[in-house]
Tab-separated table of C-alpha atoms in Angstrom:
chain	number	residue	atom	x	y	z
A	1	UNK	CA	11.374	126.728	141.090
A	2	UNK	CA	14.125	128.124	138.745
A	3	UNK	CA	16.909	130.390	139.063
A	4	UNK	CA	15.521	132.945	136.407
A	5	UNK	CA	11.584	132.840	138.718
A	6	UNK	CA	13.559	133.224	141.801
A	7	UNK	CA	15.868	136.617	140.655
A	8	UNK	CA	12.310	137.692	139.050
A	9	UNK	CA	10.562	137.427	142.660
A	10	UNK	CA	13.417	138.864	144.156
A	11	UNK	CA	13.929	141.943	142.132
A	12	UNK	CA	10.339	142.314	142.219
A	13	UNK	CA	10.891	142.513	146.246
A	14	UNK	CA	13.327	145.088	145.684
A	15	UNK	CA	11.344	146.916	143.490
A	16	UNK	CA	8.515	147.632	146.050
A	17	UNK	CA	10.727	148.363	148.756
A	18	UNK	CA	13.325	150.857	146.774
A	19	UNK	CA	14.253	153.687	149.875
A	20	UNK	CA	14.925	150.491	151.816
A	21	UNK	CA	16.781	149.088	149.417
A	22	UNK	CA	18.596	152.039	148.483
A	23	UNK	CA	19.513	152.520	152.129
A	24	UNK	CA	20.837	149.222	152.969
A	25	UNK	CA	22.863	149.665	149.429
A	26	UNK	CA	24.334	152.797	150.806
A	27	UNK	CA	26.545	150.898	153.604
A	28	UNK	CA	28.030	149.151	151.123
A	29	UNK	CA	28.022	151.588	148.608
A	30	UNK	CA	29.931	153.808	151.126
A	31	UNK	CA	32.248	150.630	151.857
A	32	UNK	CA	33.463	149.980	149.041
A	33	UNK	CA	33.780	153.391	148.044
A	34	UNK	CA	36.245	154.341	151.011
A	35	UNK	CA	38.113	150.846	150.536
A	36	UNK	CA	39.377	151.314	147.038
A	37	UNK	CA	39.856	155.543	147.383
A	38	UNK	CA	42.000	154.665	150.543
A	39	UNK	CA	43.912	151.877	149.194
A	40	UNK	CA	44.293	154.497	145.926
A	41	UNK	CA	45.667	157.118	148.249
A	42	UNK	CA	48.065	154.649	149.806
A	43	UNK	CA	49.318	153.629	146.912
A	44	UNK	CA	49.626	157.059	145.452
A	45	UNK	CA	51.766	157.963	148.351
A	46	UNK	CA	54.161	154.795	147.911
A	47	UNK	CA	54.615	155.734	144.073
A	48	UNK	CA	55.418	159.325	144.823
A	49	UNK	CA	57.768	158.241	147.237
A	50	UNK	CA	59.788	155.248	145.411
A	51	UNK	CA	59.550	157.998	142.391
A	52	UNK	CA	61.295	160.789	144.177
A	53	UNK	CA	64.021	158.709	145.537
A	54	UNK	CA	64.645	156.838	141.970
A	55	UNK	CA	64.779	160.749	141.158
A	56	UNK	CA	67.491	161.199	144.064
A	57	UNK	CA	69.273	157.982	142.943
A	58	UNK	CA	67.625	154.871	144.064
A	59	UNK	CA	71.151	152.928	143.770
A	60	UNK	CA	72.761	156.197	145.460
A	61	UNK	CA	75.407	154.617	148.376
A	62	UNK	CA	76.794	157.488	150.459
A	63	UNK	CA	79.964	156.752	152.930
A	64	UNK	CA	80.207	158.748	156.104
A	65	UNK	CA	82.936	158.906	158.697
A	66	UNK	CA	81.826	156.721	161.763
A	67	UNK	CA	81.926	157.523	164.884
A	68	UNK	CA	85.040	157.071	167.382
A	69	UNK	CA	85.614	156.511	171.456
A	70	UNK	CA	88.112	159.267	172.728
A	71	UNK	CA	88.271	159.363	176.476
A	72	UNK	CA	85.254	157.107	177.012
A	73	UNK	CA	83.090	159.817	174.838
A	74	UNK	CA	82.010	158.908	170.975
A	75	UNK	CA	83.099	161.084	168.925
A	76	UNK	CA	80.380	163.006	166.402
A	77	UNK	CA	80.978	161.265	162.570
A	78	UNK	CA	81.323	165.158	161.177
A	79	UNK	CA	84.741	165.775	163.495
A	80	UNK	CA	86.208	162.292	162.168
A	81	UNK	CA	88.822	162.752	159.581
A	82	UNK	CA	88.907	158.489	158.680
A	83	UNK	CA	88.198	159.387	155.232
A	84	UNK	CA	91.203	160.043	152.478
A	85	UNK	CA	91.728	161.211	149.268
A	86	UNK	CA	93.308	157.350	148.687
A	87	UNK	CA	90.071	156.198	149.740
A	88	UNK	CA	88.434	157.609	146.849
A	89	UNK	CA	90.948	156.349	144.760
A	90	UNK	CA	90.731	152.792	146.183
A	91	UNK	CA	87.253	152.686	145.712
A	92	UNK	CA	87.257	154.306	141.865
A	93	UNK	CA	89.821	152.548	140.537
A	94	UNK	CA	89.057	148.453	142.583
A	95	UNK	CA	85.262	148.350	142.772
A	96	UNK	CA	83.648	146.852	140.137
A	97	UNK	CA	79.929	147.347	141.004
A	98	UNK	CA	79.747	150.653	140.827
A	99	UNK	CA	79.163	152.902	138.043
A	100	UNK	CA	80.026	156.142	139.124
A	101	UNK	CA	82.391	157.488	142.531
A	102	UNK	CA	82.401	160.936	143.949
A	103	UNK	CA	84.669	162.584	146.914
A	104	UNK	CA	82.366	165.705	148.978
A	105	UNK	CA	83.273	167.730	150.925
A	106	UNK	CA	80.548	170.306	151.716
A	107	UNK	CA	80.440	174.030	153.761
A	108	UNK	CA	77.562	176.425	154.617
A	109	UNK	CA	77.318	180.166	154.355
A	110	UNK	CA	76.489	182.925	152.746
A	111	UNK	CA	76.296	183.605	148.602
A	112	UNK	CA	76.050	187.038	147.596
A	113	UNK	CA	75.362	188.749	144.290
A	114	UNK	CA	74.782	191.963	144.406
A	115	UNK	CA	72.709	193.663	147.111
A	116	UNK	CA	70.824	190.371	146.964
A	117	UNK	CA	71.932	187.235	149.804
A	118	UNK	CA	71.137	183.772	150.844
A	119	UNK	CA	72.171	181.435	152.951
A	120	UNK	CA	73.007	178.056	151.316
A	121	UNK	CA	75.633	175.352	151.474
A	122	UNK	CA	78.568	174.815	148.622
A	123	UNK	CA	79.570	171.208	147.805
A	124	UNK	CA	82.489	170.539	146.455
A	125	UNK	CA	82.417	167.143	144.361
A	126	UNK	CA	83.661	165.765	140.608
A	127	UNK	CA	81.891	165.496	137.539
A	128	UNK	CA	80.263	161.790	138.574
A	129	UNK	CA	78.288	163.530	141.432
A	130	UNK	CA	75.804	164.348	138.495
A	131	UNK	CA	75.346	160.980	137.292
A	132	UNK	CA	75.260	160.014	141.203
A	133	UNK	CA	71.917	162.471	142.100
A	134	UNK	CA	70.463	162.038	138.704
A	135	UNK	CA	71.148	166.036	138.107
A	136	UNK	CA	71.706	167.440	134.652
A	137	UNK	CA	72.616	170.920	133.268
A	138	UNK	CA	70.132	173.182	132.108
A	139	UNK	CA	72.278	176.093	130.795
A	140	UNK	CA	76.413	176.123	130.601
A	141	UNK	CA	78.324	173.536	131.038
A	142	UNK	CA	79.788	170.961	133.972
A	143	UNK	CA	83.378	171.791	135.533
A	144	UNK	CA	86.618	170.215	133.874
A	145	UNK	CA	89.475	167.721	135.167
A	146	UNK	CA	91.477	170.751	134.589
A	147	UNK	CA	89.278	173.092	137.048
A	148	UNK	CA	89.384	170.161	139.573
A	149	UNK	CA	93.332	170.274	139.224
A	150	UNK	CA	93.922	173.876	139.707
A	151	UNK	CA	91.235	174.040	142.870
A	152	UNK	CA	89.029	176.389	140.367
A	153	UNK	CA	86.872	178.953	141.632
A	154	UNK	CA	84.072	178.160	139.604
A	155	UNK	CA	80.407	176.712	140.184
A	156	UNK	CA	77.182	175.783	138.691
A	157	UNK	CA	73.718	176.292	140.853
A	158	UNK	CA	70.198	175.215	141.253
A	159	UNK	CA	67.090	177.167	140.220
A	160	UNK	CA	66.477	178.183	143.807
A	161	UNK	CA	69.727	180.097	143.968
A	162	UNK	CA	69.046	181.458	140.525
A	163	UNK	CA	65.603	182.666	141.712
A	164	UNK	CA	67.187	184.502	144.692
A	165	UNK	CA	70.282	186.089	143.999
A	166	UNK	CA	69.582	186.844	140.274
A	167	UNK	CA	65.709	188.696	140.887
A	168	UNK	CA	65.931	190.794	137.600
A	169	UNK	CA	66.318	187.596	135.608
A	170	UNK	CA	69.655	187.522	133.628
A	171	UNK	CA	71.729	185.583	133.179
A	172	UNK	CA	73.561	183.743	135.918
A	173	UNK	CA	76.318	182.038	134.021
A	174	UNK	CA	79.390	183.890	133.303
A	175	UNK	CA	78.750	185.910	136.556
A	176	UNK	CA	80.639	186.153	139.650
A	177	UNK	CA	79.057	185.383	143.255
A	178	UNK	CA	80.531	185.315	146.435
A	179	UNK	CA	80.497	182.750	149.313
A	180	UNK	CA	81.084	184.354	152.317
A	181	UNK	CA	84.414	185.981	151.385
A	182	UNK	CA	85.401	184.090	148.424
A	183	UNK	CA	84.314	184.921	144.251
A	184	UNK	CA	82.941	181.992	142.536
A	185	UNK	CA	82.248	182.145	138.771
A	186	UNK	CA	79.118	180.432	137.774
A	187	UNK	CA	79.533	178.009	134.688
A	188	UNK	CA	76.275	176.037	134.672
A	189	UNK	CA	72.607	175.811	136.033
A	190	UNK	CA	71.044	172.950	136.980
A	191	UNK	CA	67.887	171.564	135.885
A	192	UNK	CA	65.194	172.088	138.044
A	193	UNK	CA	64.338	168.680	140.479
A	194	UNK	CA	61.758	170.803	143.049
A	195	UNK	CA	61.577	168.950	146.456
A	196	UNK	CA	62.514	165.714	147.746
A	197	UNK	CA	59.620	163.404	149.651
A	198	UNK	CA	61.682	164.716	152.956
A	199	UNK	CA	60.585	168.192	151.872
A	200	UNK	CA	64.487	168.785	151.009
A	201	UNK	CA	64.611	171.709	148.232
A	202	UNK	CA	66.866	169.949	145.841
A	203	UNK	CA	67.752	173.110	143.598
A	204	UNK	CA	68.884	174.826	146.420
A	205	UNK	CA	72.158	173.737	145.639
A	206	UNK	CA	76.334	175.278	144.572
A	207	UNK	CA	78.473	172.942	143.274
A	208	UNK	CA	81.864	173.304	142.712
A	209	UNK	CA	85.272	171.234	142.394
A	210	UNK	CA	85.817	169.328	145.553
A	211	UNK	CA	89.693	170.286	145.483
A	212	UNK	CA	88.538	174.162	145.429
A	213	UNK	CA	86.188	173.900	148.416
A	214	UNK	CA	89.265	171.727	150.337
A	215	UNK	CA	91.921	174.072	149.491
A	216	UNK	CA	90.257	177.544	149.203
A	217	UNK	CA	87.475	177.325	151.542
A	218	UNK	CA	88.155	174.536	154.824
A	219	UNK	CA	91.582	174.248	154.472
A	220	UNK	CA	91.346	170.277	155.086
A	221	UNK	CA	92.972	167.049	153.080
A	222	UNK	CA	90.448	164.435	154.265
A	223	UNK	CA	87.038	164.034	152.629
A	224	UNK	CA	83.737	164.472	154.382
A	225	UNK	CA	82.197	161.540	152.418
A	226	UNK	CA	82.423	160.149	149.154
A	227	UNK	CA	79.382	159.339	146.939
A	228	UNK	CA	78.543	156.332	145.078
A	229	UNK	CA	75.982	154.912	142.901
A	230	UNK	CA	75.817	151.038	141.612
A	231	UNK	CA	75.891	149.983	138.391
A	232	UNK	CA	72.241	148.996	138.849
A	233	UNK	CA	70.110	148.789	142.104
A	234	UNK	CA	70.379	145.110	142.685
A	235	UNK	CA	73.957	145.290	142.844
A	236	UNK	CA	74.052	147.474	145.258
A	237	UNK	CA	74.555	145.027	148.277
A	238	UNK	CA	77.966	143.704	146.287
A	239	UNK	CA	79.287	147.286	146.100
A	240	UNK	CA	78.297	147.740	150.093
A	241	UNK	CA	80.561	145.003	150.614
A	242	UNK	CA	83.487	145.601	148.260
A	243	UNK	CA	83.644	149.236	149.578
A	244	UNK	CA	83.618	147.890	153.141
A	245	UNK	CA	86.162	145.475	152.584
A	246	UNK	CA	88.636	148.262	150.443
A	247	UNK	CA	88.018	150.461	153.382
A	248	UNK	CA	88.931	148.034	156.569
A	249	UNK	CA	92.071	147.002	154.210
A	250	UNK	CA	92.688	151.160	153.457
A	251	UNK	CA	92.532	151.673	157.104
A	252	UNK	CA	94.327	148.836	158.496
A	253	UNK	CA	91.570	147.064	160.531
A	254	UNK	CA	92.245	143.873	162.130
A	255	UNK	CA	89.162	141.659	162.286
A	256	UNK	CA	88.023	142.515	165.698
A	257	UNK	CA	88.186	146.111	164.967
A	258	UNK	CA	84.542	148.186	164.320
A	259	UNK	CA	84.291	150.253	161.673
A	260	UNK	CA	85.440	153.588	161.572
A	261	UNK	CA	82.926	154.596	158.471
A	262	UNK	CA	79.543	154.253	157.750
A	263	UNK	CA	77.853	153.086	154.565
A	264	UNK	CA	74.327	153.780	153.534
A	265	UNK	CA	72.081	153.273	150.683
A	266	UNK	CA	68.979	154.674	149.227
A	267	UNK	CA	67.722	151.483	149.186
A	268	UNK	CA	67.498	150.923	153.070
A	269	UNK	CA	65.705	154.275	152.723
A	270	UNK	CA	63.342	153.225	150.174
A	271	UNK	CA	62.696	149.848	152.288
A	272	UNK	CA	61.454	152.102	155.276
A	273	UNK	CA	59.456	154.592	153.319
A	274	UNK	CA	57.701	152.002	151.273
A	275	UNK	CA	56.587	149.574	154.715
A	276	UNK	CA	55.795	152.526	156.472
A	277	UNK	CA	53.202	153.636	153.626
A	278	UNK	CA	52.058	150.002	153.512
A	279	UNK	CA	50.973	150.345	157.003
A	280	UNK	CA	48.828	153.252	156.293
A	281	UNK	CA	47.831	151.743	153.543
A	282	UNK	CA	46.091	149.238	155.710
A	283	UNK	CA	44.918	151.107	158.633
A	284	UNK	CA	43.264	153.338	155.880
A	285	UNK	CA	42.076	150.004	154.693
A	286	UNK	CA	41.011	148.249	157.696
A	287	UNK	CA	38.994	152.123	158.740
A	288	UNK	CA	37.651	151.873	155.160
A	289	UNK	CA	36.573	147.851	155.571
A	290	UNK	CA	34.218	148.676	158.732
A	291	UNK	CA	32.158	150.350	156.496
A	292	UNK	CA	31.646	147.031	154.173
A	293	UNK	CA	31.276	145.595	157.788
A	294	UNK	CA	28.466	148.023	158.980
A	295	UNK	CA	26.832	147.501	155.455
A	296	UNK	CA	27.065	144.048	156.146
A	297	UNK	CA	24.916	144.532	159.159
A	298	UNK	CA	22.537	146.171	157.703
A	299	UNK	CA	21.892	143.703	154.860
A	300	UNK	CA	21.576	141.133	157.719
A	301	UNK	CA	18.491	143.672	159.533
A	302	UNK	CA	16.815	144.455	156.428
A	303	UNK	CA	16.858	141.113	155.649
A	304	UNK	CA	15.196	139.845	159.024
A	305	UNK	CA	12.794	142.685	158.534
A	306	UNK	CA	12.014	141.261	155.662
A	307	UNK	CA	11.578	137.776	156.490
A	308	UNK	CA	9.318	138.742	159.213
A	309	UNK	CA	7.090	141.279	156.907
A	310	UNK	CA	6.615	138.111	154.123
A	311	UNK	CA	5.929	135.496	156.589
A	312	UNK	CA	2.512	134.585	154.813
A	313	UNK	CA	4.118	134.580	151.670
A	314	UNK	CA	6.373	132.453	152.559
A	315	UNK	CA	3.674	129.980	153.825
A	316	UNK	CA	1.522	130.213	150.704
A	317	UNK	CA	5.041	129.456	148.779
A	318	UNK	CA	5.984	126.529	150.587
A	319	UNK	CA	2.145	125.436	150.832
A	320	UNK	CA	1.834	124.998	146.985
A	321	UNK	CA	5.144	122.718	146.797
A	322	UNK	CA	7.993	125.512	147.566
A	323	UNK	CA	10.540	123.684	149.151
A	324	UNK	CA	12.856	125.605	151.601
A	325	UNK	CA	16.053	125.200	149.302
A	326	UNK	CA	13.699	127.745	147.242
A	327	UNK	CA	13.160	130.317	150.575
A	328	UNK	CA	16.720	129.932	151.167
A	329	UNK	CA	17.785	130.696	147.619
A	330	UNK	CA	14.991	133.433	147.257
A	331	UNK	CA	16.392	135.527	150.201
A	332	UNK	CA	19.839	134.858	149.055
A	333	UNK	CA	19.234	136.215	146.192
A	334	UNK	CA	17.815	139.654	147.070
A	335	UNK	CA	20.931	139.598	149.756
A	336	UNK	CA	23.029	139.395	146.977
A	337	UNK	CA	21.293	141.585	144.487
A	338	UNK	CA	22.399	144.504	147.119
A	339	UNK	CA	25.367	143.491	147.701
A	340	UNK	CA	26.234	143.497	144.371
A	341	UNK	CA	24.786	146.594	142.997
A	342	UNK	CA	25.809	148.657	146.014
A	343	UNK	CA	29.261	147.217	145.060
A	344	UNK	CA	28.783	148.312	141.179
A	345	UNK	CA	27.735	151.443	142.345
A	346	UNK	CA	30.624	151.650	145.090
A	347	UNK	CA	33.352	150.952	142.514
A	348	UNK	CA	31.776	154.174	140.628
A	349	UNK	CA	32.037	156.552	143.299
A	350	UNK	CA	35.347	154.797	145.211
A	351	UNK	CA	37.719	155.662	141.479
A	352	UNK	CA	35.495	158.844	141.017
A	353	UNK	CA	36.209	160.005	144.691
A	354	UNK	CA	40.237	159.071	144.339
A	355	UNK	CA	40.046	160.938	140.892
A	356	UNK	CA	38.339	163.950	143.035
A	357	UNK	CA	41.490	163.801	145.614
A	358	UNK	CA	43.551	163.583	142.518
A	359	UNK	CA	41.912	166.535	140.965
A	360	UNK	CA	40.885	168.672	143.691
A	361	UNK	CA	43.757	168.610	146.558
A	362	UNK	CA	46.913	167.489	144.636
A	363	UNK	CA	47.446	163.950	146.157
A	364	UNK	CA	48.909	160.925	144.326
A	365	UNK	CA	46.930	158.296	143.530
A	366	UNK	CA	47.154	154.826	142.080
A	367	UNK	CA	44.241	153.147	141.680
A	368	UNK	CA	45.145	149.394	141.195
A	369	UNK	CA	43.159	146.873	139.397
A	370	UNK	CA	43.303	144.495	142.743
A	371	UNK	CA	41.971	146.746	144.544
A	372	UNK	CA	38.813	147.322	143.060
A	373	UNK	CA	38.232	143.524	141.675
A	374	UNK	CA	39.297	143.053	146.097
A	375	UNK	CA	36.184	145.731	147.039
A	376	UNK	CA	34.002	144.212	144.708
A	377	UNK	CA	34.807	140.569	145.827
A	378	UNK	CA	34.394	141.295	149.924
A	379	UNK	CA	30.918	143.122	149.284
A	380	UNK	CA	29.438	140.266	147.235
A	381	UNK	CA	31.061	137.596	150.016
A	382	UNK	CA	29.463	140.019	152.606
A	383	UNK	CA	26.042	140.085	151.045
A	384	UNK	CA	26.489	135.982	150.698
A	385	UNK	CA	27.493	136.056	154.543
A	386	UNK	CA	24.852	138.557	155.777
A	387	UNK	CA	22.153	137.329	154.249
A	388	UNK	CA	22.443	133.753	154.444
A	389	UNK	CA	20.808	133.143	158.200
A	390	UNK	CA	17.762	135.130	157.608
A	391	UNK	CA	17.406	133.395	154.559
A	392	UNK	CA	18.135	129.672	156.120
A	393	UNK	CA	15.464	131.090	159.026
A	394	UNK	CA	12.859	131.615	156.460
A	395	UNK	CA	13.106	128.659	154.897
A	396	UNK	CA	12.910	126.661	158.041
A	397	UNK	CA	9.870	128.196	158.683
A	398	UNK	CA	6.564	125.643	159.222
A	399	UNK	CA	4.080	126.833	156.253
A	400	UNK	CA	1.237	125.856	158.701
A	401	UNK	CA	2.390	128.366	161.553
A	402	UNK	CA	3.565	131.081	158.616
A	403	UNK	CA	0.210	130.902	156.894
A	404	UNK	CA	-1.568	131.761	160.182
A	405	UNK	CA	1.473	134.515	161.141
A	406	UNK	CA	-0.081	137.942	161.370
């Protein structure tokens, strides 16, 4: 019997059993479908997040005080004063992976304009802290060497602070606000970034020269951190270690000395974010793949029912010179068939349903080519799986006994 006889007699099976076929379709159907709108959702989620922090400054390296032991009791990194002004220099002027270098120094309060108030932090950086965040002006224009070297009272602001200080909607450059106590005279606006994947508003934001919030507003010499981004992201490890190695030499660390700084990256921040939605990714996955497993199942019962409802048949077949290779393959085949079309038809609603999510709630998504040819591969191995021992026990059958079956 040929291949093109046996697909004949088993669409023809499928044909005059279509609710039954439908509904063993339907677990895999429904399989499939949650597989590749999980892994789309998963993947959504990972690009979001690896685009938001590329956004922040994916090659971003930020240097913190560390820690100290006083009295048997460490020491918080924000009361440390370990980091200089010739830090900053050391690192600008001796590195050469980075691309851009940064002192901060940072205080929170209150801005006021008017009768209008909101509480928000001032940073006080140089003109490299834009390249550093990836920030850009939207209106006016950045602060000058010369504003850094007279401590300058001026600023430029995010879109948040803009929104709620300035509620009749002029024009905020060229005016004066006040932090706490102290006039600032807004220069610039920033373009609007929205929120971080932390949920960080990152126009909520005043900055101004670093000197001017030293001098005018904490009365300190020592930096609070210094900012840093590489000249690309795969140099960033180099830069780790040339700033670590400027810094123990800056602060006169003998070998057996810790640290007394810390250095972090975006990139150990990307790392975590992007395993952890990998995870997900699979749990979704793996919740998603007991569906193809239940479908699986059910191929295997219809199957059996199947087997058992055509035992005559089968007898006649194998009477007139079927041979069981021909059973087996017959049963297979109709397995398959299922499999397959539920698949087809899985695929259809799996991409529509992710475009839904898309659509409908917001969420990122990413379908990926994988992950659909992956679906489509595991349904038509399930079908092949399922379906091959009812088939083999049909065509072991003995035509004699299947003949007289009732």
């Amino acid at each position: 019997m040929n291949g093109t006889n046996l697909i004949k007699i088993a669409l023809k099976a499928l044909v005059n059993n279509k609710m039954r076929g439908f509904l063993t379709m339907l677990g895999i159907i429904i399989g499939v479908a949650s597989v590749i709108t999980m892994l789309a959702i998963g993947q959504g989620s990972k690009k979001s997040i690896q685009s938001q922090i590329s956004e922040m400054g994916s090659n971003m390296i930020m240097i913190q005080p560390g820690g100290d032991m006083r009295g048997g009791v460490r020491q918080s990194a924000s009361s440390m004063e370990t980091l200089k002004m010739a830090d900053y220099e050391s690192i600008a002027n001796e590195t050469r992976f980075l691309a851009a270098v940064s002192p901060t120094v940072n205080s929170s309060g209150q801005l006021i304009y008017g009768a209008n108030n909101k509480p928000s932090t001032v940073y006080g950086v140089n003109q490299d802290y834009l390249e550093i965040r990836r920030y850009s002006i939207d209106d006016g224009s950045m602060f000058t060497e010369q504003d850094i070297a007279s401590a300058a009272k001026v600023c430029i602001v995010g879109k948040t602070v803009v929104d709620e200080l300035f509620t009749n909607g002029e024009n905020p450059v060229g005016k004066v606000i006040r932090f706490n106590k102290i006039p600032f005279r807004i220069i610039g606006v920033l373009t609007s970034k929205g929120y971080n994947s932390m949920g960080m508003d990152q126009d909520d934001v005043v900055l101004a020269p670093y000197t001017t919030i030293q001098k005018r507003v904490l009365a300190i010499t020592h930096l609070q951190g210094i900012n840093a981004s590489a000249i690309k992201e795969e140099y960033t490890d180099q830069a780790i270690d040339e700033i670590s190695e400027i810094l123990r030499r800056n602060h006169k660390l003998k070998l057996t000395d810790d640290d007394d700084f810390t250095i972090r990256s975006m990139q150990e921040l990307s790392s975590m974010m992007t395993t952890t939605t990998d995870l997900m990714t699979v749990l979704l996955a793996a919740v998603a793949g007991i569906s193809l497993l239940v479908g699986g199942i059910g191929i295997m019962n219809i199957m059996y029912v199947s087997v058992t409802e055509r035992t005559r048949e089968i007898g006649l077949r194998m009477s007139i010179g079927a041979k069981g290779i021909d059973i087996l393959a017959q049963f297979l085949i109709e397995s398959i068939l299922i499999s397959v079309t539920g698949g087809l038809i899985g695929v259809i609603f799996g991409v529509g349903a992710a475009l839904a999510v898309n659509i409908i709630v917001h969420f990122p998504i990413y379908i990926q080519p994988w992950s659909v040819f992956l679906s489509f591969a595991v349904c038509t191995v399930t079908g092949v799986f399922f379906g091959w021992y009812p088939a083999k026990k049909a065509a072991q059958l003995d035509p004699i006994e299947a003949i007289r079956y009732e």
